[in-house]
Amino acid sequence: MNDLTFGRYAPFNTITHKLDPRNKIFLMILFIVAIFLRVNTWSSALIITGALLLILILAMIVSRVNFLQLFKSLGGMWVLILFLLIIYIFIPNPNYNPDHIAFYIGTYGVNYDAFYQSGYIILRIIMMIMITMILTATTKPMDLTYAIEWYLTPLKLVKIPSHIVAMTLSIALRFIPTLLDETNRIMKAQASRGVDFNRGGIFKRIGALTSLIIPLFVSSISRSEELSNAMEARGYDPYAKRSRYRILRFGWLDLVALLFMLMVFGGVLALKIMDANFMEIDFIFWIFGTKPLF
Amino acid sequence: MSIKIENLSYVYLKKTPNEVKALDNVSLEIPEKKITAIVGHTGSGKSTLIQTLNGLLTPDSGEVTIGEFKVTSKARKNKRIKELRKYVSIVFQFPEYQLFEETVEKDVAFGLKNYGYKQEEAIEKAHEALKKVGLDESFYKRSPFELSGGEKRRVAIAGIIAIDPEVLVLDEPTAGLDPVGSKIILDLIVELNKNGKTIILVTHDMDIVMKYADHVVVINDSKIAFDGVPADLFDGDVSNYSIEIPKLFTFSKMLKEKGLDIDLKTIRNIDDLFVQLKERHK
């Protein structure tokens, strides 16, 4: 169960923790856009990705995010890597340089560019995981929902009740740890009755899972009923005006972070628009030569 | 084959800012075929301790020896864990939340089937266990979800005793039950103990400790604060452990201080006191 702690809020007191969650969400979106902006030349891609990766690693160190957690979360990515490799290798791409054939499968030439492309996209996905991890590890779930509510406020104009959405979200988030504890407890109780969740054939495992899922459902349903009763007993009215204990504040640190990110984003955009090839080097030619290896 | 716990330590949320030491170098011996009560306020480490007994938690250091089984800090070395869990079974707090089958008998038989019993044999043993907890044939085919809280609890306990473990660990089995329901479960525990089972009972109720336990262990701040017979615990200074001394004990002790010849160690209930008074003060 400890694997599920990925990206869980860690109560340190770093600069990143102090930032306004609304600002953090905006920064994250900008960053992800910057990561996935398509650039056409190798050199720009290298400079952009390298710079962003450097910023990310520094941000992770500053906000004291556990690197080990990151590596653990990458363990499950091998399926994705395999999938991408197959797609990039076997779908012909006119942009691949025909000189960059690594080896032949039958008469089909496997291009180095395919490996480069899939590696590039995987790196960018990892970077996206890193940035979301920084967000969730440094922001309390409740603050996140407040921020989301703030972003949804304009939707009130089209009669979408953003505060109800936010309340639903915050209740859901609030109960994730409770459900995890509950899962843990039921797993232990069933383990005491001889259930082995880690071994056994597929049917055994399905049986083991039912013994976990049904009690979880039963307790969640009764819990939600209790919660709604408790809320009603305290006079909760979804349409009433609500005040809030914690007020989000946009401070000078936020301004600095925002300006810095805008600068980075501007730089990335400029590089993309120029799309210049600074170093006239064909990397693959440079590293491997043009002859097929096999 | 008593249960030997040596230098056991356990830390929750290791290497995070919320790190909590739940057990701190605990050494303990739990006597065989006796009822041992584990006492301590909420968060003192009782639940952690009992979960290491059948390897549900892997200790950070130290080891537990139960007969031929061993639970050590190296998870890979803890082989035969399934056999161990058949030998030491835990009834968790509010065990009614673990029910999931369509009928009561199927739910009780579930554990047995996990330990390799055939369907008919398992159902037969399930019926036996249900009888032990005082649920008759009319319950066999009912859904566990339509029973009352106390009945659900008894079904869940039946599910564990059907497995026939040698060591039965119960975490507050009477919490939230009415007096009748509590008594049925406590009588069952005494009955199982008479049949040679080792019982470990986590409880907050000192009347239960006085009445049923042969041995009591107090855990305070992740450490063993007391280990001995209940009478010695109540006789000593308990002001630090959030323990309320049973009224009967206080009363007997007052009688003794007034000069009556009373052996505090053998008094478990009001009848014991009466018998002593009658025999020694004719």
Coordinates of C-alpha atoms in Angstrom, one line a residue:
Chain A
M1 CA 0.0 0.0 0.0
N2 CA 3.0 2.3 0.5
D3 CA 3.4 2.7 -3.2
L4 CA 0.3 4.8 -3.3
T5 CA 2.0 7.6 -1.4
F6 CA 3.3 9.0 -4.7
G7 CA 2.9 12.7 -4.8
R8 CA 1.3 12.8 -1.4
Y9 CA 1.5 16.2 0.4
A10 CA 4.6 16.5 2.4
P11 CA 4.4 19.1 5.2
F12 CA 7.7 20.9 4.8
N13 CA 7.9 24.7 4.8
T14 CA 9.7 25.5 1.6
I15 CA 9.3 28.4 -0.8
T16 CA 7.2 26.3 -3.1
H17 CA 4.9 25.4 -0.2
K18 CA 4.3 29.1 0.5
L19 CA 3.2 29.9 -3.1
D20 CA -0.4 30.6 -3.8
P21 CA -2.0 27.4 -5.1
R22 CA -3.8 29.3 -7.9
N23 CA -0.4 30.5 -9.0
K24 CA 1.1 27.1 -8.8
I25 CA -1.6 25.6 -11.0
F26 CA -1.1 28.3 -13.5
L27 CA 2.7 27.9 -13.5
M28 CA 2.3 24.1 -13.9
I29 CA 0.0 24.6 -16.9
L30 CA 2.5 27.0 -18.5
F31 CA 5.3 24.6 -17.8
I32 CA 3.5 21.7 -19.3
V33 CA 2.7 23.7 -22.4
A34 CA 6.4 24.7 -22.6
I35 CA 7.4 21.0 -22.3
F36 CA 5.1 19.9 -25.1
L37 CA 5.6 22.8 -27.5
R38 CA 6.7 21.2 -30.8
V39 CA 10.1 22.4 -32.0
N40 CA 11.5 21.4 -35.3
T41 CA 15.2 21.5 -34.9
W42 CA 17.4 19.3 -32.7
S43 CA 19.3 22.1 -31.2
S44 CA 16.2 24.0 -30.0
A45 CA 14.7 20.8 -28.6
L46 CA 17.9 20.1 -26.8
I47 CA 18.2 23.6 -25.4
I48 CA 14.6 23.9 -24.3
T49 CA 14.3 20.4 -22.8
G50 CA 17.7 20.7 -21.1
A51 CA 16.8 24.1 -19.6
L52 CA 13.4 22.9 -18.4
L53 CA 14.8 19.8 -17.0
L54 CA 17.4 21.7 -15.1
I55 CA 14.7 24.1 -13.7
L56 CA 12.6 21.1 -12.7
I57 CA 15.4 19.3 -10.9
L58 CA 16.2 22.5 -9.0
A59 CA 12.5 23.0 -8.2
M60 CA 12.3 19.5 -6.9
I61 CA 15.4 20.1 -4.7
V62 CA 14.0 23.4 -3.4
S63 CA 10.6 21.9 -2.6
R64 CA 12.2 18.8 -1.0
V65 CA 10.3 16.3 -3.2
N66 CA 11.5 12.8 -2.7
F67 CA 13.5 11.7 -5.8
L68 CA 13.1 8.1 -4.8
Q69 CA 9.3 8.4 -5.1
L70 CA 9.8 9.6 -8.7
F71 CA 11.9 6.6 -9.6
K72 CA 9.4 4.3 -8.0
S73 CA 6.6 5.8 -10.0
L74 CA 8.5 5.4 -13.2
G75 CA 8.7 1.6 -12.7
G76 CA 5.2 1.2 -14.1
M77 CA 6.1 3.1 -17.3
W78 CA 7.8 0.3 -19.2
V79 CA 4.5 -0.7 -20.9
L80 CA 4.2 2.9 -22.2
I81 CA 7.8 2.9 -23.4
L82 CA 7.3 -0.4 -25.2
F83 CA 4.1 0.9 -26.8
L84 CA 5.7 4.1 -28.0
L85 CA 8.7 2.3 -29.4
I86 CA 6.5 0.0 -31.4
I87 CA 4.5 2.9 -32.7
Y88 CA 7.5 5.0 -33.6
I89 CA 9.4 2.2 -35.2
F90 CA 6.7 0.7 -37.3
I91 CA 4.7 3.7 -38.4
P92 CA 6.7 5.2 -41.3
N93 CA 7.4 8.9 -40.8
P94 CA 8.4 11.1 -43.7
N95 CA 10.4 13.3 -41.4
Y96 CA 12.9 10.5 -40.5
N97 CA 16.2 11.0 -42.2
P98 CA 16.6 8.0 -44.6
D99 CA 20.3 8.0 -43.9
H100 CA 19.7 7.2 -40.3
I101 CA 18.9 3.5 -40.6
A102 CA 20.1 1.5 -37.6
F103 CA 19.3 -2.0 -38.7
Y104 CA 16.9 -3.9 -41.0
I105 CA 14.1 -6.2 -39.9
G106 CA 13.6 -8.1 -43.1
T107 CA 13.5 -5.3 -45.7
Y108 CA 12.1 -2.7 -43.2
G109 CA 14.8 -0.3 -42.1
V110 CA 14.5 0.7 -38.5
N111 CA 15.4 4.4 -38.1
Y112 CA 17.5 5.9 -35.3
D113 CA 15.1 8.8 -35.4
A114 CA 12.4 6.4 -34.1
F115 CA 14.4 5.8 -30.9
Y116 CA 15.1 9.4 -30.6
Q117 CA 11.5 10.4 -31.0
S118 CA 10.2 7.9 -28.5
G119 CA 12.9 8.7 -26.0
Y120 CA 12.1 12.4 -26.4
I121 CA 8.4 11.9 -25.7
I122 CA 9.1 9.7 -22.7
L123 CA 11.4 12.2 -21.3
R124 CA 8.7 14.9 -21.7
I125 CA 6.2 12.7 -20.0
I126 CA 8.6 12.1 -17.1
M127 CA 9.0 15.8 -16.9
M128 CA 5.2 16.3 -16.7
I129 CA 5.1 13.7 -13.9
M130 CA 7.8 15.6 -12.1
I131 CA 6.0 18.9 -12.3
T132 CA 2.6 17.5 -11.1
M133 CA 4.5 15.7 -8.3
I134 CA 5.9 19.1 -7.2
L135 CA 2.4 20.6 -7.2
T136 CA 0.8 17.8 -5.2
A137 CA 3.6 17.3 -2.8
T138 CA 3.8 21.0 -1.9
T139 CA 0.0 21.9 -1.9
K140 CA -2.6 20.7 0.6
P141 CA -5.4 19.0 -1.2
M142 CA -7.9 21.4 0.3
D143 CA -5.9 24.4 -1.1
L144 CA -5.9 22.7 -4.5
T145 CA -9.7 22.5 -4.5
Y146 CA -9.9 26.1 -3.4
A147 CA -7.7 27.0 -6.3
I148 CA -9.8 24.9 -8.7
E149 CA -13.0 26.6 -7.4
W150 CA -11.4 29.9 -8.0
Y151 CA -10.7 29.0 -11.6
L152 CA -14.2 27.6 -12.1
T153 CA -15.8 30.8 -10.8
P154 CA -16.4 32.3 -14.3
L155 CA -18.5 29.2 -15.1
K156 CA -21.1 30.7 -12.7
L157 CA -22.1 33.0 -15.6
V158 CA -23.3 29.9 -17.5
K159 CA -25.0 28.5 -14.4
I160 CA -22.5 25.9 -13.5
P161 CA -22.3 25.9 -9.7
S162 CA -18.5 26.0 -9.2
H163 CA -18.8 25.8 -5.4
I164 CA -20.8 22.5 -5.6
V165 CA -18.2 21.1 -7.9
A166 CA -15.5 22.3 -5.5
M167 CA -17.3 20.8 -2.5
T168 CA -17.6 17.5 -4.2
L169 CA -14.0 17.6 -5.2
S170 CA -12.8 18.4 -1.7
I171 CA -15.0 15.7 -0.1
A172 CA -13.5 13.2 -2.6
L173 CA -10.0 14.4 -1.9
R174 CA -10.6 14.4 1.9
F175 CA -11.7 10.8 1.8
I176 CA -8.8 9.4 -0.2
P177 CA -6.6 8.8 2.8
T178 CA -9.5 7.5 4.8
L179 CA -10.3 5.0 2.1
L180 CA -6.7 4.0 1.9
D181 CA -6.6 3.3 5.6
E182 CA -9.9 1.4 5.3
T183 CA -8.4 -0.6 2.4
N184 CA -5.4 -1.3 4.5
R185 CA -7.5 -2.4 7.4
I186 CA -9.7 -4.7 5.4
M187 CA -6.7 -6.2 3.6
K188 CA -5.2 -7.0 7.0
A189 CA -8.4 -8.5 8.3
Q190 CA -8.8 -10.7 5.2
A191 CA -5.1 -11.6 5.3
S192 CA -5.9 -12.9 8.8
R193 CA -8.5 -15.1 7.2
G194 CA -5.9 -16.5 4.8
V195 CA -6.3 -14.3 1.8
D196 CA -3.1 -13.8 -0.2
F197 CA -3.4 -10.6 -2.2
N198 CA 0.0 -11.0 -3.9
R199 CA 0.1 -14.6 -5.0
G200 CA -2.1 -17.2 -6.6
G201 CA -3.8 -17.6 -10.0
I202 CA -6.1 -15.1 -11.7
F203 CA -9.3 -16.6 -10.2
K204 CA -7.8 -16.7 -6.7
R205 CA -6.9 -13.1 -7.1
I206 CA -10.3 -12.1 -8.3
G207 CA -11.7 -13.8 -5.3
A208 CA -9.3 -12.0 -3.0
L209 CA -10.3 -8.7 -4.6
T210 CA -14.0 -9.3 -4.0
S211 CA -13.3 -9.8 -0.4
L212 CA -11.7 -6.4 -0.4
I213 CA -14.0 -4.4 -2.7
I214 CA -17.4 -5.4 -1.3
P215 CA -16.6 -4.4 2.3
L216 CA -15.1 -1.2 0.9
F217 CA -18.2 -0.4 -1.0
V218 CA -20.4 -1.1 1.9
S219 CA -18.5 1.1 4.3
S220 CA -18.1 3.9 1.7
I221 CA -21.9 4.0 1.1
S222 CA -22.7 4.0 4.8
R223 CA -20.0 6.6 5.3
S224 CA -21.4 8.9 2.6
E225 CA -24.9 8.6 4.1
E226 CA -23.5 9.5 7.6
L227 CA -21.6 12.4 6.1
S228 CA -24.6 13.8 4.2
N229 CA -26.7 13.5 7.4
A230 CA -24.0 15.3 9.4
M231 CA -23.8 18.1 6.9
E232 CA -27.6 18.5 6.8
A233 CA -27.7 18.5 10.6
R234 CA -25.2 21.4 10.6
G235 CA -27.4 23.3 8.2
Y236 CA -25.3 22.9 5.0
D237 CA -27.0 24.6 2.1
P238 CA -25.2 24.3 -1.2
Y239 CA -26.6 27.6 -2.4
A240 CA -25.8 29.7 0.7
K241 CA -23.0 32.1 0.7
R242 CA -20.0 30.6 2.5
S243 CA -17.1 32.3 4.1
R244 CA -13.7 30.7 4.4
Y245 CA -11.1 30.3 7.1
R246 CA -8.1 30.2 4.9
I247 CA -7.9 33.0 2.3
L248 CA -5.6 32.5 -0.7
R249 CA -3.2 35.4 -1.0
F250 CA -1.0 36.3 -4.0
G251 CA 2.3 37.5 -2.4
W252 CA 5.5 38.8 -3.7
L253 CA 7.0 35.3 -3.9
D254 CA 4.2 34.4 -6.3
L255 CA 5.0 37.5 -8.4
V256 CA 8.7 36.5 -8.6
A257 CA 7.8 32.9 -9.5
L258 CA 5.3 34.1 -12.1
L259 CA 7.7 36.5 -13.7
F260 CA 10.4 33.9 -13.8
M261 CA 8.1 31.4 -15.4
L262 CA 6.9 34.0 -17.9
M263 CA 10.5 34.7 -18.8
V264 CA 11.2 31.0 -19.3
F265 CA 8.1 30.6 -21.3
G266 CA 8.9 33.6 -23.4
G267 CA 12.4 32.2 -24.1
V268 CA 10.9 28.9 -25.1
L269 CA 8.4 30.6 -27.4
A270 CA 11.2 32.7 -29.0
L271 CA 13.3 29.6 -29.6
K272 CA 10.3 27.9 -31.2
I273 CA 9.4 30.9 -33.5
M274 CA 13.0 31.3 -34.6
D275 CA 13.3 27.5 -35.0
A276 CA 16.9 28.1 -35.8
N277 CA 19.5 25.4 -36.0
F278 CA 22.2 26.8 -33.9
M279 CA 24.6 23.9 -34.3
E280 CA 24.6 22.6 -37.7
I281 CA 25.3 19.1 -36.5
D282 CA 23.4 16.0 -37.4
F283 CA 23.7 14.3 -34.0
I284 CA 22.9 10.8 -35.2
F285 CA 25.3 11.1 -38.1
W286 CA 27.8 12.4 -35.6
I287 CA 27.3 9.6 -33.0
F288 CA 26.6 6.5 -35.1
G289 CA 27.7 7.4 -38.7
T290 CA 25.2 6.6 -41.4
K291 CA 25.9 2.9 -42.1
P292 CA 23.5 0.4 -40.5
L293 CA 24.9 -1.2 -37.5
F294 CA 23.7 -4.7 -38.3
Chain B
M1 CA 5.2 -22.7 23.0
S2 CA 4.8 -19.3 24.4
I3 CA 5.1 -16.1 22.3
K4 CA 8.5 -14.4 22.7
I5 CA 8.9 -10.8 21.6
E6 CA 12.4 -9.5 21.6
N7 CA 13.6 -5.9 21.1
L8 CA 10.8 -5.2 18.7
S9 CA 10.6 -1.7 17.1
Y10 CA 8.3 -0.3 14.6
V11 CA 8.2 3.1 13.0
Y12 CA 5.3 4.5 10.9
L13 CA 5.9 6.7 7.9
K14 CA 9.6 6.2 8.1
K15 CA 11.8 9.0 6.7
T16 CA 9.0 11.5 6.4
P17 CA 8.3 14.5 8.6
N18 CA 5.3 12.7 10.1
E19 CA 7.4 9.8 11.4
V20 CA 5.9 8.1 14.4
K21 CA 7.6 5.5 16.6
A22 CA 4.9 3.0 17.5
L23 CA 7.0 0.4 19.2
D24 CA 10.3 1.2 20.9
N25 CA 12.5 -1.8 21.7
V26 CA 9.7 -3.9 23.2
S27 CA 10.6 -7.2 24.8
L28 CA 7.8 -9.4 26.2
E29 CA 6.8 -13.0 26.8
I30 CA 3.1 -14.0 26.4
P31 CA 2.3 -17.2 28.3
E32 CA 0.8 -20.1 26.5
K33 CA -2.8 -21.2 27.0
K34 CA -3.6 -18.2 29.1
I35 CA -5.6 -15.1 28.6
T36 CA -3.3 -12.1 28.2
A37 CA -4.8 -8.6 28.2
I38 CA -3.0 -5.8 26.4
V39 CA -3.8 -2.4 27.8
G40 CA -2.9 1.1 26.9
H41 CA -4.4 4.3 25.8
T42 CA -5.2 5.0 22.1
G43 CA -2.1 5.4 20.0
S44 CA 0.2 3.6 22.5
G45 CA 1.2 0.9 20.0
K46 CA -1.1 -2.0 21.0
S47 CA -2.5 -2.5 17.6
T48 CA 1.0 -2.3 16.0
L49 CA 2.2 -4.9 18.5
I50 CA -0.6 -7.4 17.7
Q51 CA -0.1 -7.0 14.0
T52 CA 3.5 -8.0 14.1
L53 CA 2.4 -11.3 15.8
N54 CA 1.3 -12.8 12.6
G55 CA 3.5 -10.9 10.2
L56 CA 0.9 -8.4 8.9
L57 CA 3.5 -5.8 9.8
T58 CA 7.2 -6.4 9.4
P59 CA 9.0 -5.0 12.3
D60 CA 11.9 -2.5 11.7
S61 CA 14.1 -4.4 14.2
G62 CA 13.8 -7.2 16.7
E63 CA 11.9 -10.4 16.2
V64 CA 8.9 -12.4 17.4
T65 CA 9.1 -16.1 18.0
I66 CA 5.9 -18.1 18.1
G67 CA 6.6 -21.8 18.4
E68 CA 8.4 -22.8 15.3
F69 CA 7.5 -19.6 13.5
K70 CA 9.6 -16.4 13.4
V71 CA 8.8 -12.9 12.3
T72 CA 11.9 -10.8 11.8
S73 CA 12.7 -7.5 10.3
K74 CA 13.7 -9.1 7.0
A75 CA 10.4 -9.6 5.2
R76 CA 11.9 -12.2 2.8
K77 CA 13.0 -14.4 5.6
N78 CA 9.4 -14.7 7.0
K79 CA 8.5 -17.8 5.1
R80 CA 5.4 -19.9 5.8
I81 CA 3.5 -16.7 6.6
K82 CA 0.2 -18.3 5.6
E83 CA 0.8 -21.2 8.1
L84 CA 1.7 -18.6 10.7
R85 CA -1.6 -16.7 10.0
K86 CA -3.5 -20.0 10.5
Y87 CA -1.6 -20.5 13.8
V88 CA -2.1 -16.9 15.0
S89 CA -5.3 -15.2 13.9
I90 CA -6.4 -11.7 14.6
V91 CA -9.9 -10.4 15.0
F92 CA -9.6 -6.7 14.3
Q93 CA -11.6 -3.9 15.9
F94 CA -15.1 -3.7 14.4
P95 CA -14.6 -7.0 12.4
E96 CA -18.1 -6.7 11.0
Y97 CA -16.6 -4.5 8.3
Q98 CA -14.8 -7.6 6.8
L99 CA -18.0 -9.4 5.9
F100 CA -18.7 -9.7 2.2
E101 CA -20.3 -13.0 1.2
E102 CA -24.0 -13.5 0.3
T103 CA -24.8 -15.8 3.2
V104 CA -23.5 -16.0 6.8
E105 CA -22.3 -19.6 6.4
K106 CA -20.4 -18.8 3.2
D107 CA -18.7 -15.9 4.9
V108 CA -17.6 -18.0 7.8
A109 CA -16.4 -20.7 5.4
F110 CA -14.4 -18.2 3.4
G111 CA -11.3 -18.4 5.6
L112 CA -11.4 -22.1 5.8
K113 CA -11.5 -22.4 2.0
N114 CA -8.4 -20.1 1.9
Y115 CA -6.6 -22.6 4.0
G116 CA -7.4 -25.4 1.7
Y117 CA -10.6 -27.0 3.1
K118 CA -13.1 -28.5 0.6
Q119 CA -16.4 -26.7 0.2
E120 CA -18.6 -29.3 2.2
E121 CA -16.0 -29.6 5.0
A122 CA -15.7 -25.9 5.2
I123 CA -19.4 -25.3 5.5
E124 CA -19.6 -28.0 8.1
K125 CA -16.9 -26.4 10.2
A126 CA -18.5 -23.0 9.6
H127 CA -21.7 -24.4 11.2
E128 CA -19.8 -25.6 14.2
A129 CA -18.2 -22.2 14.6
L130 CA -21.5 -20.4 14.3
K131 CA -22.9 -22.6 17.0
K132 CA -20.0 -21.7 19.3
V133 CA -20.8 -18.0 18.9
G134 CA -24.5 -18.7 19.6
L135 CA -26.0 -18.3 16.1
D136 CA -28.4 -21.1 15.2
E137 CA -29.5 -22.6 11.9
S138 CA -31.9 -19.8 11.1
F139 CA -28.9 -17.6 10.4
Y140 CA -27.0 -19.8 8.0
K141 CA -28.7 -18.7 4.8
R142 CA -29.2 -15.1 5.8
S143 CA -27.2 -12.2 4.3
P144 CA -24.6 -10.9 6.8
F145 CA -25.6 -7.3 5.8
E146 CA -29.1 -7.6 7.3
L147 CA -28.0 -8.7 10.8
S148 CA -27.7 -6.4 13.8
G149 CA -24.3 -5.0 14.8
G150 CA -23.8 -7.6 17.6
E151 CA -24.8 -10.5 15.3
K152 CA -22.5 -9.3 12.5
R153 CA -19.6 -9.1 15.1
R154 CA -20.3 -12.7 16.1
V155 CA -20.3 -13.8 12.5
A156 CA -17.0 -12.2 11.9
I157 CA -15.5 -13.8 15.0
A158 CA -16.9 -17.1 13.9
G159 CA -15.1 -16.6 10.7
I160 CA -11.8 -16.5 12.6
I161 CA -12.4 -19.2 15.2
A162 CA -13.6 -21.6 12.4
I163 CA -10.0 -21.5 11.2
D164 CA -9.1 -23.0 14.6
P165 CA -6.0 -20.9 15.4
E166 CA -3.9 -21.8 18.4
V167 CA -3.4 -18.2 19.3
L168 CA -6.4 -15.9 19.0
V169 CA -5.8 -12.2 19.1
L170 CA -8.9 -10.0 19.6
D171 CA -8.7 -6.2 19.3
E172 CA -11.4 -4.7 21.5
P173 CA -14.0 -7.4 20.7
T174 CA -16.6 -5.8 22.9
A175 CA -16.3 -2.2 21.7
G176 CA -19.7 -0.8 20.8
L177 CA -21.7 -3.9 21.9
D178 CA -24.5 -4.0 24.4
P179 CA -23.9 -5.9 27.7
V180 CA -25.6 -9.1 26.4
G181 CA -23.6 -9.1 23.2
S182 CA -20.3 -8.5 25.2
K183 CA -21.1 -11.3 27.6
I184 CA -21.6 -13.8 24.8
I185 CA -18.3 -12.9 23.3
L186 CA -16.4 -12.9 26.6
D187 CA -17.9 -16.3 27.6
L188 CA -16.8 -17.6 24.2
I189 CA -13.3 -16.4 24.8
V190 CA -13.2 -18.2 28.2
E191 CA -14.6 -21.3 26.6
L192 CA -11.9 -21.2 23.9
N193 CA -9.2 -20.7 26.5
K194 CA -10.4 -23.7 28.5
N195 CA -10.0 -25.8 25.3
G196 CA -6.3 -24.8 25.3
K197 CA -6.1 -21.8 23.1
T198 CA -3.8 -18.9 23.9
I199 CA -5.9 -15.7 24.0
I200 CA -4.5 -12.1 23.6
L201 CA -7.1 -9.5 24.3
V202 CA -6.7 -5.8 23.6
T203 CA -9.1 -3.9 25.8
H204 CA -9.7 -0.6 27.6
D205 CA -12.1 -2.1 30.1
M206 CA -10.4 -2.9 33.4
D207 CA -13.3 -4.9 34.6
I208 CA -12.7 -7.3 31.8
V209 CA -9.0 -7.4 32.6
M210 CA -9.8 -8.2 36.3
K211 CA -12.4 -10.8 35.5
Y212 CA -10.9 -12.7 32.6
A213 CA -7.2 -12.0 32.2
D214 CA -4.4 -14.2 33.7
H215 CA -1.7 -11.8 32.6
V216 CA -1.7 -8.2 31.8
V217 CA 0.7 -6.0 29.7
V218 CA 0.5 -2.2 29.8
I219 CA 1.9 -0.3 26.9
N220 CA 2.6 3.3 27.4
D221 CA 4.3 5.6 24.9
S222 CA 5.5 2.7 22.7
K223 CA 7.2 0.9 25.7
I224 CA 6.1 -1.8 28.1
A225 CA 5.1 -0.1 31.3
F226 CA 3.8 -3.1 33.2
D227 CA 4.0 -6.9 32.7
G228 CA 2.4 -9.2 35.3
V229 CA -0.8 -10.3 36.9
P230 CA -3.8 -7.9 37.0
A231 CA -3.9 -7.7 40.9
D232 CA -0.3 -6.4 41.0
L233 CA -1.2 -3.8 38.3
F234 CA -4.2 -2.5 40.2
D235 CA -2.3 -2.6 43.5
G236 CA 0.6 -0.4 42.2
D237 CA 0.7 3.1 40.9
V238 CA -1.4 3.4 37.8
S239 CA -1.7 7.2 37.7
N240 CA 0.4 7.5 34.5
Y241 CA -1.4 4.9 32.3
S242 CA -5.0 6.3 32.1
I243 CA -6.3 3.1 33.8
E244 CA -9.3 3.1 36.0
I245 CA -9.0 0.6 38.8
P246 CA -12.1 -1.7 39.0
K247 CA -14.5 -0.8 41.8
L248 CA -14.5 -4.3 43.1
F249 CA -10.7 -4.3 43.5
T250 CA -10.8 -1.0 45.3
F251 CA -13.5 -2.3 47.6
S252 CA -11.6 -5.5 48.4
K253 CA -8.5 -3.6 49.0
M254 CA -10.3 -1.3 51.4
L255 CA -11.7 -4.4 53.3
K256 CA -8.1 -5.7 53.5
E257 CA -6.8 -2.5 54.8
K258 CA -9.5 -2.6 57.5
G259 CA -8.0 -5.8 58.7
L260 CA -9.9 -8.5 56.9
D261 CA -7.8 -11.4 55.6
I262 CA -8.3 -11.3 51.8
D263 CA -6.1 -12.5 49.0
L264 CA -6.4 -9.9 46.4
K265 CA -4.8 -12.0 43.7
T266 CA -7.6 -14.6 43.5
I267 CA -10.5 -12.2 43.4
R268 CA -11.9 -11.9 39.9
N269 CA -15.6 -11.2 40.5
I270 CA -17.9 -10.6 43.4
D271 CA -18.5 -14.3 44.0
D272 CA -14.8 -14.9 44.6
L273 CA -14.8 -12.1 47.3
F274 CA -17.9 -13.6 48.8
V275 CA -16.4 -17.1 49.0
Q276 CA -13.2 -15.8 50.6
L277 CA -15.1 -13.8 53.1
K278 CA -17.3 -16.8 54.0
E279 CA -14.3 -19.3 54.3
R280 CA -11.9 -17.1 56.2
H281 CA -14.3 -15.3 58.5
K282 CA -16.6 -17.9 59.9

